[in-house]
XYZ file of C-alpha atoms in Angstrom:
745
model
C 2.102 6.077 -17.917
C 2.318 3.358 -20.545
C -0.990 1.491 -20.602
C 0.643 -1.896 -20.076
C 3.538 -0.780 -17.830
C 4.424 -3.690 -15.535
C 1.811 -6.070 -16.941
C 3.985 -8.095 -19.314
C 3.693 -11.435 -17.511
C -0.076 -11.038 -17.230
C -0.757 -9.949 -20.807
C 1.730 -11.865 -22.918
C 0.537 -14.579 -25.296
C 0.704 -17.410 -22.781
C -0.069 -15.267 -19.742
C -2.996 -15.536 -17.377
C -5.364 -13.211 -19.252
C -4.821 -14.826 -22.654
C -5.285 -18.326 -21.261
C -8.447 -17.385 -19.377
C -9.984 -15.636 -22.389
C -8.623 -18.070 -24.986
C -7.327 -15.202 -27.138
C -4.113 -13.195 -27.317
C -3.974 -9.444 -27.698
C -3.655 -9.968 -31.455
C -6.546 -12.395 -31.656
C -4.721 -15.709 -31.860
C -6.389 -18.660 -30.129
C -4.935 -20.053 -26.917
C -5.901 -23.179 -24.915
C -8.420 -22.280 -22.244
C -7.331 -22.364 -18.624
C -9.709 -24.036 -16.146
C -13.323 -24.795 -16.842
C -16.140 -25.406 -16.830
C -15.898 -24.364 -13.161
C -14.189 -20.965 -13.315
C -12.798 -18.882 -10.446
C -13.555 -15.207 -10.067
C -10.190 -13.500 -10.559
C -9.627 -10.778 -7.966
C -6.757 -8.423 -8.756
C -5.468 -7.284 -5.369
C -3.264 -4.353 -4.464
C -3.478 -1.041 -2.662
C -3.959 2.404 -4.197
C -1.742 3.175 -7.157
C -0.964 -0.446 -8.021
C -2.613 -0.304 -11.468
C -5.637 -2.569 -10.959
C -8.034 -0.352 -12.883
C -5.414 0.305 -15.553
C -5.045 -3.442 -16.091
C -8.809 -3.862 -16.539
C -8.863 -1.027 -19.066
C -5.965 -2.649 -20.889
C -7.857 -5.961 -21.046
C -10.941 -4.157 -22.342
C -9.061 -2.184 -25.001
C -6.644 -4.911 -26.152
C -8.445 -8.236 -25.687
C -11.877 -6.644 -26.117
C -11.273 -6.448 -29.842
C -11.393 -10.244 -30.042
C -13.787 -11.335 -27.264
C -16.765 -9.484 -25.766
C -15.483 -7.596 -22.702
C -17.801 -5.363 -20.682
C -16.290 -2.914 -18.207
C -18.101 -1.533 -15.166
C -16.688 0.924 -12.634
C -18.507 -0.006 -9.443
C -17.453 3.305 -7.866
C -18.949 5.452 -10.628
C -21.710 7.703 -9.229
C -23.850 7.249 -12.360
C -25.288 3.931 -11.113
C -26.585 5.467 -7.895
C -27.775 8.601 -9.690
C -29.863 6.666 -12.210
C -31.210 4.347 -9.515
C -32.206 7.327 -7.398
C -34.446 8.663 -10.163
C -36.904 5.798 -9.581
C -35.834 3.808 -6.489
C -38.912 1.590 -6.399
C -38.012 -0.115 -9.691
C -34.295 0.524 -9.989
C -31.182 -0.143 -7.944
C -27.469 0.271 -8.469
C -27.297 -3.399 -9.414
C -30.015 -3.209 -12.056
C -28.365 -0.129 -13.544
C -24.990 -1.868 -13.661
C -26.554 -4.974 -15.259
C -28.331 -2.809 -17.783
C -25.014 -1.153 -18.670
C -23.428 -4.592 -19.138
C -26.285 -5.600 -21.408
C -25.867 -2.472 -23.534
C -22.137 -3.180 -23.929
C -22.783 -6.821 -24.864
C -25.372 -5.620 -27.368
C -22.815 -3.284 -28.944
C -20.251 -6.061 -29.543
C -19.215 -5.927 -33.180
C -16.718 -8.775 -33.334
C -17.080 -12.416 -34.294
C -20.614 -13.656 -33.730
C -22.081 -10.160 -33.546
C -24.033 -8.570 -30.691
C -25.079 -10.663 -27.712
C -28.822 -10.474 -27.131
C -30.089 -10.425 -23.542
C -33.787 -11.460 -23.700
C -33.712 -13.189 -20.289
C -32.324 -10.133 -18.545
C -34.747 -7.974 -20.514
C -37.740 -9.967 -19.266
C -36.557 -9.677 -15.666
C -35.920 -5.933 -15.886
C -39.324 -5.389 -17.506
C -41.015 -7.361 -14.716
C -39.230 -5.220 -12.126
C -40.063 -2.006 -14.001
C -43.764 -2.920 -14.181
C -43.984 -4.133 -10.606
C -44.459 -0.895 -8.680
C -48.078 -1.063 -7.416
C -48.093 2.634 -6.508
C -46.903 3.965 -9.861
C -49.342 5.537 -12.264
C -49.881 3.929 -15.645
C -47.877 6.537 -17.508
C -44.941 6.270 -15.131
C -45.004 2.477 -15.182
C -45.126 2.329 -18.957
C -42.247 4.787 -19.213
C -40.143 2.604 -16.919
C -40.897 -0.445 -19.061
C -40.127 1.345 -22.314
C -36.717 2.376 -20.943
C -35.490 -1.136 -21.702
C -36.513 -1.160 -25.390
C -32.914 -0.834 -26.520
C -31.948 -4.131 -24.865
C -33.727 -6.122 -27.588
C -31.679 -6.219 -30.796
C -33.622 -6.556 -34.014
C -34.410 -10.102 -34.980
C -34.622 -11.393 -31.421
C -37.328 -13.945 -30.790
C -39.734 -11.470 -29.205
C -38.875 -8.240 -30.919
C -41.851 -5.930 -31.210
C -43.867 -7.612 -28.459
C -43.439 -4.664 -26.141
C -45.326 -2.192 -28.292
C -48.275 -4.598 -28.661
C -48.274 -5.008 -24.885
C -48.526 -1.246 -24.506
C -51.493 -1.124 -26.840
C -53.230 -4.038 -25.136
C -52.737 -2.613 -21.680
C -53.827 0.891 -22.657
C -56.909 -0.476 -24.376
C -57.839 -2.466 -21.264
C -57.195 0.562 -19.099
C -59.449 2.751 -21.257
C -62.187 0.142 -21.139
C -62.089 0.007 -17.350
C -62.397 3.811 -17.270
C -61.462 5.653 -14.125
C -63.506 3.477 -11.770
C -60.897 0.730 -11.439
C -57.732 2.023 -13.101
C -55.557 -0.720 -11.604
C -57.941 -3.657 -11.896
C -55.395 -5.230 -14.216
C -51.958 -4.424 -12.798
C -49.369 -3.340 -15.294
C -47.088 -6.290 -14.601
C -49.943 -8.747 -15.237
C -50.800 -7.099 -18.538
C -47.172 -7.012 -19.619
C -46.496 -10.664 -18.715
C -49.762 -11.866 -20.268
C -48.962 -10.155 -23.533
C -45.368 -11.324 -23.422
C -46.205 -15.004 -23.031
C -49.017 -14.797 -25.563
C -46.799 -13.347 -28.281
C -43.430 -14.984 -27.606
C -42.226 -17.852 -29.793
C -41.886 -21.433 -28.561
C -38.126 -20.871 -28.412
C -38.667 -17.821 -26.224
C -41.051 -19.662 -23.919
C -38.518 -22.464 -23.469
C -35.780 -19.953 -22.634
C -37.972 -18.216 -20.061
C -39.066 -21.516 -18.589
C -35.482 -22.708 -18.130
C -34.458 -19.412 -16.577
C -37.344 -18.000 -14.524
C -38.999 -21.343 -13.931
C -36.077 -21.956 -11.569
C -36.793 -18.862 -9.492
C -37.715 -19.535 -5.870
C -41.370 -20.572 -5.637
C -41.916 -20.696 -9.415
C -42.100 -24.516 -9.563
C -41.108 -24.464 -13.232
C -43.593 -21.742 -14.264
C -41.734 -18.752 -15.729
C -44.684 -16.374 -15.327
C -44.758 -17.103 -11.590
C -40.990 -16.708 -11.459
C -41.058 -13.277 -13.081
C -43.930 -12.163 -10.897
C -42.161 -13.453 -7.790
C -38.959 -11.677 -8.794
C -40.859 -8.415 -9.148
C -42.506 -8.844 -5.732
C -39.164 -9.649 -4.078
C -37.601 -6.575 -5.613
C -40.413 -4.417 -4.226
C -39.909 -5.848 -0.739
C -36.381 -4.509 -0.489
C -33.772 -5.941 1.854
C -32.950 -9.613 1.397
C -35.774 -10.095 -1.092
C -34.376 -7.410 -3.381
C -30.874 -8.869 -3.029
C -32.206 -12.277 -4.155
C -33.933 -10.698 -7.147
C -30.795 -8.802 -8.130
C -28.705 -11.955 -7.851
C -31.073 -13.806 -10.158
C -31.003 -11.004 -12.713
C -27.229 -11.329 -12.965
C -27.677 -15.079 -13.468
C -30.155 -14.314 -16.245
C -27.605 -12.104 -17.968
C -24.935 -14.790 -17.759
C -27.416 -17.327 -19.178
C -28.029 -14.955 -22.082
C -24.281 -14.852 -22.732
C -24.051 -18.631 -22.416
C -26.893 -19.062 -24.923
C -25.098 -16.801 -27.397
C -22.139 -19.189 -27.312
C -24.009 -22.516 -27.313
C -26.449 -21.758 -30.117
C -25.744 -23.242 -33.535
C -24.537 -19.896 -34.851
C -22.591 -19.190 -31.681
C -20.687 -22.474 -31.825
C -19.638 -21.668 -35.379
C -18.835 -17.969 -35.008
C -17.649 -17.407 -31.429
C -14.403 -18.467 -29.794
C -12.758 -17.888 -26.449
C -14.548 -16.614 -23.383
C -16.422 -13.338 -22.820
C -15.238 -11.147 -19.933
C -16.907 -9.049 -17.260
C -14.465 -6.505 -15.817
C -15.483 -4.980 -12.483
C -13.343 -2.125 -11.221
C -13.568 -1.141 -7.526
C -15.394 -4.405 -6.927
C -14.725 -4.420 -3.181
C -17.252 -1.670 -2.558
C -20.969 -2.220 -1.916
C -22.054 -2.467 -5.563
C -19.141 -4.705 -6.479
C -19.868 -7.070 -3.608
C -23.519 -7.319 -4.662
C -22.398 -8.264 -8.171
C -19.686 -10.726 -7.153
C -21.642 -12.583 -4.502
C -24.236 -14.174 -6.843
C -21.500 -15.344 -9.221
C -19.601 -16.983 -6.372
C -22.704 -18.590 -4.864
C -24.016 -19.840 -8.222
C -20.716 -21.454 -9.148
C -20.362 -22.966 -5.685
C -23.769 -24.617 -6.143
C -22.814 -26.001 -9.572
C -24.468 -23.340 -11.740
C -21.495 -22.770 -14.035
C -21.014 -20.343 -16.915
C -18.200 -19.423 -19.268
C -17.939 -15.737 -18.320
C -14.432 -14.793 -17.145
C -14.969 -12.366 -14.281
C -12.061 -10.062 -13.447
C -12.543 -7.764 -10.473
C -10.375 -5.510 -8.323
C -9.949 -5.409 -4.553
C -7.620 -3.306 -2.445
C -7.117 -5.710 0.469
C -4.534 -8.444 -0.038
C -7.096 -11.062 1.058
C -9.702 -9.748 -1.384
C -11.996 -8.319 1.286
C -13.760 -9.418 4.431
C -16.953 -10.265 2.528
C -15.264 -13.374 1.119
C -14.749 -15.076 4.458
C -16.656 -16.643 7.293
C -15.781 -16.193 10.935
C -13.894 -19.487 11.223
C -10.122 -19.601 10.988
C -10.254 -22.429 8.461
C -11.687 -20.070 5.855
C -8.358 -18.261 5.624
C -6.956 -21.283 3.774
C -9.855 -21.486 1.337
C -8.535 -18.946 -1.161
C -5.833 -19.473 -3.786
C -3.256 -16.716 -4.274
C -0.778 -16.128 -7.095
C 1.450 -13.377 -8.428
C 3.290 -12.993 -11.734
C 6.594 -13.191 -9.881
C 5.674 -16.756 -8.830
C 6.177 -17.894 -12.404
C 4.059 -20.230 -14.495
C 0.294 -20.068 -14.312
C -1.783 -20.325 -11.143
C -3.132 -23.712 -10.158
C -6.748 -23.457 -9.058
C -9.346 -26.046 -8.191
C -12.407 -25.587 -6.040
C -12.063 -27.186 -2.639
C -14.400 -30.093 -2.062
C -16.800 -30.652 0.796
C -19.071 -28.352 2.712
C -22.601 -27.207 2.010
C -23.234 -24.628 -0.693
C -24.244 -21.357 0.933
C -22.481 -22.238 4.169
C -18.887 -22.387 2.944
C -16.732 -19.306 2.459
C -17.267 -17.562 -0.910
C -13.461 -17.287 -1.022
C -13.367 -20.898 -2.275
C -14.416 -19.601 -5.680
C -11.789 -16.855 -5.879
C -8.311 -16.698 -7.344
C -6.384 -13.798 -5.801
C -3.866 -12.311 -8.223
C -1.353 -9.976 -6.578
C -0.655 -6.920 -8.710
C 3.052 -6.764 -9.609
C 5.342 -3.970 -8.478
C 7.621 -2.432 -11.064
C 11.115 -3.805 -11.394
C 14.153 -1.523 -11.250
C 14.462 -1.706 -15.039
C 10.798 -0.845 -15.577
C 11.050 2.103 -13.208
C 14.129 3.449 -14.967
C 12.468 3.051 -18.367
C 9.378 4.926 -17.216
C 11.417 7.772 -15.724
C 13.487 7.970 -18.912
C 10.323 8.110 -21.020
C 8.857 10.918 -18.923
C 12.108 12.863 -19.126
C 12.184 12.480 -22.898
C 15.247 10.246 -22.903
C 13.567 7.392 -24.751
C 13.206 3.783 -23.768
C 15.860 1.503 -22.390
C 16.935 3.827 -19.590
C 17.390 0.803 -17.378
C 18.251 -1.763 -20.015
C 20.495 -4.480 -18.821
C 20.191 -3.425 -15.196
C 18.110 -5.170 -12.600
C 20.342 -4.616 -9.641
C 19.726 -3.164 -6.248
C 17.687 0.047 -6.066
C 20.576 1.682 -4.286
C 22.441 1.591 -7.581
C 19.419 2.566 -9.654
C 20.376 3.728 -13.094
C 24.147 3.302 -12.569
C 24.539 0.987 -15.511
C 21.675 2.507 -17.455
C 23.354 5.876 -18.014
C 27.022 5.361 -17.271
C 27.793 4.725 -20.900
C 25.855 7.667 -22.338
C 28.244 9.938 -24.132
C 27.935 13.683 -24.064
C 26.473 14.029 -20.557
C 28.505 15.995 -18.014
C 29.452 14.031 -14.866
C 27.241 16.279 -12.733
C 24.204 15.496 -14.865
C 24.881 11.790 -14.587
C 25.144 12.047 -10.784
C 21.910 14.023 -10.677
C 20.087 11.323 -12.635
C 21.340 8.633 -10.317
C 20.261 10.640 -7.295
C 16.760 11.297 -8.627
C 16.251 7.690 -9.734
C 17.353 6.304 -6.380
C 14.870 8.644 -4.662
C 12.070 7.371 -6.895
C 12.973 3.783 -6.026
C 12.898 4.489 -2.292
C 9.701 6.536 -2.230
C 7.790 4.632 -4.904
C 8.595 1.108 -3.792
C 7.643 -0.072 -7.288
C 4.060 1.224 -6.953
C 3.250 2.302 -10.549
C 1.294 5.474 -9.729
C 4.045 6.610 -7.374
C 6.760 5.961 -9.952
C 4.952 7.754 -12.758
C 4.015 10.806 -10.694
C 7.531 11.106 -9.282
C 8.916 10.654 -12.788
C 6.736 13.551 -13.957
C 8.136 15.650 -11.138
C 11.705 14.595 -11.902
C 11.278 15.791 -15.486
C 10.942 19.360 -14.169
C 13.976 19.199 -11.840
C 17.456 20.534 -12.393
C 19.575 19.082 -9.602
C 22.739 21.156 -9.210
C 24.110 19.576 -6.032
C 23.247 15.856 -5.949
C 24.924 15.423 -2.567
C 22.566 17.938 -0.946
C 19.445 16.695 -2.757
C 16.912 14.854 -0.573
C 13.911 12.742 -1.450
C 11.711 15.490 -0.072
C 13.092 17.848 -2.725
C 11.716 15.361 -5.239
C 8.309 15.500 -3.511
C 8.378 19.293 -3.874
C 8.908 19.078 -7.647
C 6.176 20.966 -9.558
C 3.779 19.078 -11.837
C 0.958 20.597 -13.824
C -2.474 19.624 -12.538
C -5.605 19.435 -14.647
C -7.646 20.338 -11.567
C -5.883 23.669 -11.107
C -6.820 26.809 -13.089
C -4.843 26.937 -16.337
C -2.952 23.808 -15.313
C -1.043 25.618 -12.578
C 1.885 23.537 -11.281
C 1.521 21.970 -7.842
C 4.010 19.856 -5.830
C 4.015 16.247 -6.939
C 3.423 15.217 -3.303
C 0.068 17.028 -3.323
C -0.993 15.237 -6.502
C -0.019 11.875 -5.028
C -1.982 12.498 -1.848
C -4.963 13.488 -3.966
C -4.589 10.350 -6.135
C -4.008 7.877 -3.315
C -5.930 9.283 -0.334
C -8.452 12.020 -1.161
C -9.921 10.274 -4.215
C -9.905 6.839 -2.566
C -11.524 7.366 0.810
C -12.325 4.192 2.768
C -15.863 3.007 2.095
C -16.706 2.802 5.803
C -15.223 6.188 6.729
C -18.061 8.221 8.334
C -19.117 11.152 6.101
C -18.393 13.655 8.850
C -14.751 12.545 8.784
C -14.201 12.925 5.045
C -12.836 16.458 5.282
C -10.507 15.527 8.151
C -9.159 12.184 6.921
C -6.014 13.560 5.327
C -5.263 15.712 8.386
C -5.670 12.746 10.729
C -3.344 10.574 8.668
C -0.792 13.379 8.573
C -0.735 13.518 12.366
C -0.465 9.738 12.562
C 2.596 9.661 10.309
C 4.822 10.176 13.385
C 3.222 7.347 15.374
C 4.577 3.854 15.893
C 2.166 1.509 17.666
C -1.590 1.718 18.023
C -1.350 3.050 21.594
C 1.063 5.741 20.418
C -1.338 6.691 17.619
C -4.271 6.720 20.014
C -2.654 9.481 22.065
C -2.464 11.613 18.947
C -6.050 10.841 17.983
C -7.386 11.811 21.389
C -5.552 15.116 21.307
C -6.238 16.051 17.693
C -9.956 15.243 17.890
C -10.596 16.946 21.206
C -13.819 18.897 21.036
C -15.253 16.901 18.135
C -18.512 15.050 18.703
C -17.662 12.343 16.170
C -14.275 10.723 16.734
C -12.244 7.878 15.299
C -9.964 5.707 17.374
C -6.501 4.863 16.110
C -7.495 1.206 16.034
C -10.439 1.981 13.754
C -8.148 4.047 11.527
C -5.819 1.042 11.273
C -8.764 -1.083 10.068
C -9.744 1.539 7.500
C -6.179 1.722 6.193
C -6.097 -2.069 5.863
C -9.439 -2.010 4.009
C -7.942 0.584 1.660
C -5.110 -1.788 0.801
C -2.270 -0.074 2.651
C 0.285 -2.496 4.093
C 0.933 -3.078 7.790
C 4.274 -2.551 9.481
C 4.794 -3.521 13.152
C 7.142 -0.556 13.691
C 5.196 2.187 11.919
C 1.525 3.046 12.164
C 1.573 4.225 8.527
C 3.003 1.040 7.092
C 3.907 2.240 3.579
C 7.162 4.175 3.472
C 6.237 6.331 0.469
C 2.871 7.293 1.931
C 4.474 7.987 5.316
C 6.911 10.451 3.761
C 4.101 12.167 1.851
C 2.227 12.616 5.118
C 5.291 13.647 7.141
C 6.136 16.289 4.558
C 2.582 17.584 4.786
C 2.739 17.570 8.591
C 5.900 19.695 8.441
C 3.844 22.333 6.605
C 0.642 22.143 8.672
C -0.358 24.822 11.159
C 1.204 28.148 12.034
C 2.559 26.688 15.293
C 4.281 23.745 13.626
C 2.225 20.562 13.721
C 5.367 18.415 13.412
C 6.860 19.886 16.564
C 3.543 19.787 18.403
C 2.849 16.126 17.656
C 6.311 14.980 18.662
C 6.155 17.123 21.790
C 2.823 15.543 22.693
C 4.245 12.035 22.387
C 7.467 12.990 24.137
C 5.535 14.326 27.124
C 3.243 11.306 27.151
C 6.098 8.825 27.414
C 8.071 11.061 29.768
C 5.272 10.859 32.335
C 5.538 7.086 32.506
C 8.026 5.292 34.729
C 11.353 5.697 32.854
C 12.225 1.988 32.822
C 8.694 0.864 31.960
C 8.819 -1.630 29.116
C 8.017 -0.169 25.710
C 7.387 -2.405 22.701
C 8.859 0.105 20.276
C 11.933 1.610 21.941
C 12.691 -0.703 24.864
C 11.762 1.732 27.611
C 9.377 4.648 27.989
C 12.330 7.002 28.549
C 13.889 5.902 25.262
C 10.589 6.442 23.454
C 10.410 9.972 24.880
C 13.994 10.564 23.717
C 13.081 9.354 20.230
C 10.379 11.996 19.840
C 12.601 14.652 21.403
C 15.256 13.841 18.809
C 12.685 14.151 16.016
C 12.082 17.726 17.188
C 15.795 18.439 16.852
C 16.459 17.899 20.550
C 19.608 15.833 20.220
C 20.958 16.772 23.647
C 18.179 14.972 25.520
C 18.711 11.834 23.438
C 22.466 11.935 24.070
C 21.852 12.408 27.790
C 19.545 9.398 27.897
C 21.925 7.114 25.979
C 24.902 8.242 28.046
C 23.070 7.578 31.313
C 21.763 4.231 30.069
C 25.190 2.991 28.892
C 26.116 -0.149 30.906
C 29.177 1.661 32.301
C 26.764 4.025 34.070
C 23.713 1.761 34.437
C 24.545 -1.736 35.591
C 20.960 -2.906 34.977
C 21.412 -2.596 31.189
C 23.085 -5.082 28.890
C 25.116 -3.910 25.920
C 22.722 -5.575 23.495
C 19.770 -3.713 25.041
C 21.669 -0.438 24.807
C 22.433 -0.951 21.110
C 18.768 -1.717 20.405
C 17.721 1.476 22.207
C 20.198 3.471 20.130
C 18.652 2.170 16.910
C 15.101 2.708 18.189
C 15.806 6.318 19.204
C 17.471 7.253 15.903
C 15.101 5.336 13.610
C 12.129 6.416 11.509
C 9.872 8.385 11.703
C 12.488 10.401 13.552
C 14.572 9.758 10.446
C 13.181 12.538 8.294
C 14.897 15.568 6.761
C 15.230 18.543 9.086
C 13.140 20.626 6.721
C 13.909 24.300 7.126
C 16.272 23.753 10.088
C 20.083 23.886 10.132
C 21.400 20.355 9.736
C 24.652 19.796 11.622
C 24.258 16.030 11.878
C 27.092 15.291 9.470
C 29.551 17.521 11.298
C 28.511 16.110 14.674
C 28.915 12.534 13.400
C 32.445 13.178 12.138
C 33.444 15.063 15.293
C 33.882 18.321 13.362
C 31.314 20.081 15.542
C 31.546 18.383 18.942
C 28.936 19.131 21.600
C 29.816 21.562 24.322
C 30.482 20.002 27.700
C 30.327 16.390 28.724
C 32.957 13.746 29.317
C 34.545 11.344 26.818
C 31.596 8.939 26.971
C 29.041 11.590 26.169
C 31.112 12.894 23.235
C 31.470 9.418 21.743
C 27.777 8.664 22.238
C 26.956 11.985 20.590
C 29.002 11.104 17.506
C 27.552 7.613 17.267
C 23.967 8.829 17.667
C 24.348 11.398 14.898
C 26.039 8.885 12.602
C 23.208 6.394 13.037
C 20.525 9.106 12.840
C 21.876 10.465 9.566
C 22.315 6.987 8.069
C 18.774 5.918 8.993
C 17.398 9.117 7.438
C 17.929 7.527 3.981
C 16.420 10.482 2.113
C 19.881 11.507 0.939
C 22.955 9.675 -0.359
C 24.810 7.591 2.210
C 28.254 8.999 3.018
C 30.670 6.082 3.161
C 33.037 8.164 5.280
C 30.240 8.314 7.821
C 29.692 4.566 7.997
C 33.429 4.029 8.110
C 33.505 5.625 11.580
C 31.146 3.104 13.183
C 33.729 0.470 14.017
C 36.028 3.062 15.524
C 33.251 4.625 17.583
C 31.852 1.320 18.809
C 35.281 -0.046 19.628
C 36.204 3.075 21.586
C 32.994 2.819 23.604
C 34.434 -0.449 24.892
C 37.730 1.092 26.069
C 36.624 0.762 29.673
C 36.118 -2.715 31.176
C 32.384 -3.001 30.731
C 30.585 -6.370 30.578
C 29.446 -7.166 27.052
C 31.966 -5.103 25.083
C 32.219 -8.019 22.668
C 28.689 -7.086 21.604
C 30.005 -3.743 20.341
C 32.578 -5.491 18.159
C 29.933 -7.807 16.735
C 27.558 -4.903 16.091
C 30.311 -2.989 14.322
C 30.711 -5.856 11.874
C 26.974 -6.319 11.355
C 26.362 -2.617 10.756
C 29.290 -2.368 8.374
C 27.849 -5.209 6.293
C 24.407 -3.601 6.225
C 25.921 -0.259 5.244
C 27.856 -1.899 2.417
C 24.555 -3.228 1.076
C 22.843 0.112 1.826
C 20.293 -1.570 4.063
C 18.685 -0.078 7.197
C 20.314 -0.967 10.513
C 16.924 -1.853 11.987
C 14.915 -3.168 9.044
C 11.170 -3.638 9.163
C 8.341 -4.471 6.790
C 8.409 -1.081 5.051
C 12.121 -0.206 5.128
C 13.745 -3.373 3.818
C 15.702 -3.089 0.570
C 15.573 0.698 0.484
C 18.894 1.167 -1.229
């Protein structure tokens, strides 16, 4: 994947990133956006949307011209290092220490950024364990030596403090080894040796710590005690340490040398910032800026939920309007200003956030990426930004030397990538990698699931053994990005549970599957809890489908088709069919109109077309006077719609012949035969994993009109529906669109 694929409007010279940092990718100055009160920029989007890739691009491109530190809040190294000495370390202190090291390694204009304030706080924490032996305590303190660049205003103090403390310890002998605590000795030596400039810096910073009353020594001691207490006290100490780091950065810019040598704004880039560590880093920034403690650090962070995460909001409904949201497709630059009113600490932290929606790839960008991966160079989609249903038509039609069959194959593969990927960059790139290995001989018989089966070499497999691209995508998007709140005992079963739920519609429908598939397990998840976890992971919601992302749903349905020796696909649909069949047939059903229709839907998904035809024939207003024609048409679409609309993998597919009347059903009167043809025509059209046959859609008006041959009330509805469906088919749109199936092409 190209590093900056899809990020043009964010990264160009007058884009959001350049204006926030005051520098372009090539180092030219740009007027600063906002300030001095800056928002925290939260890049929002579900798995595979490129949030982390964008942060890495900012670090690598803009980081040559402004200091830019990058922290992956999901990296296990922070917890591992903290676990080595939990009394004086935490994930937050380890992350702050890593930021300080990166600032200290800055080699651009102005040179390294010293962090003496953060250093003093970390040393106080390191020396504050009352149960640690002298050797252990001193080793913890010495760990931070590298945070003091040469020439800083208290360089070398630490080693004198060691000597002073060890001399005092030797004098006290073994009788009272801790008569002078390590932290007292360290702080005494520090304040005795530090310059007047250093004392002023510490006084401004740690003199403001809770209870310090302007005395920095008390502030540092209090910070150490709070850290040792754990809980809220430790959280307060950690928050203040991050403020100390930002004050160090601010001092580097406001000093005489800094004003002359530094330009733009420094950046802190926090990937996976909606997890526990990220929230503990973001919260102090938001609270400090809300209370008027401003700094010039541009904080970019990532969050999977569209609203940035529940931690940003209070329980009142009014807080939902407190956050500003913007996407590159909106044009211009986002307008942001902190809302006025309220009491700092009591208002929603979301007031200090600017949500930036990650862009999906355009048709042209998708075609270019697929062309690049297939070795056909750039510009595969140049000049074409039309409907995905025509993906690549203009991009390759003029290429000389390609046989017509090859051209048709390219169009077929590209249209499948558009439908499955939905513009999600990781999807598009992975599917493009798979497409590069395909040789499509019969485009008309090629389905999107054939694309999911395409082999791609995996670095995790021995000798790079090829695996289906669908398996790599599930590993990228699900296995490697488990919900933070998913219980550990469910980690190994998460992918299986989602696979079962791919055939569900509503929460109650999904709950039936969950109860059956978790029978016998002590620890269970409800479908409603799964829905929350999916939302927290950034997956979209669709009122008609429990798995609300079409690409993910097809990945999971394909996996379900291959699960279990007894056929998990058949078993799950049979379970739901039997569940709805036991209810009163005319009971209202939110998804399919009636319980009987819902049962017929799942029976059809198993290949049981006869039961669905029987239901629709019996429910036709000519036979059932309680039904209106409009209700009957809605039931037809509900029965034949997704997730029933999936390829009949491994089974004979006679839907096309049945729809055209070339293989009519045995038995039944004229009404049943016409209903059978119409059902199969709609079912095959709503499948949408293969090219739409225009001859098929051309039969709808005839079939609907002929259903109205008999004098049945509401036959005018059939004529109107015929026109509406014909228009939708011309635009290659679903007959019953929803949040995840609109604009499929």
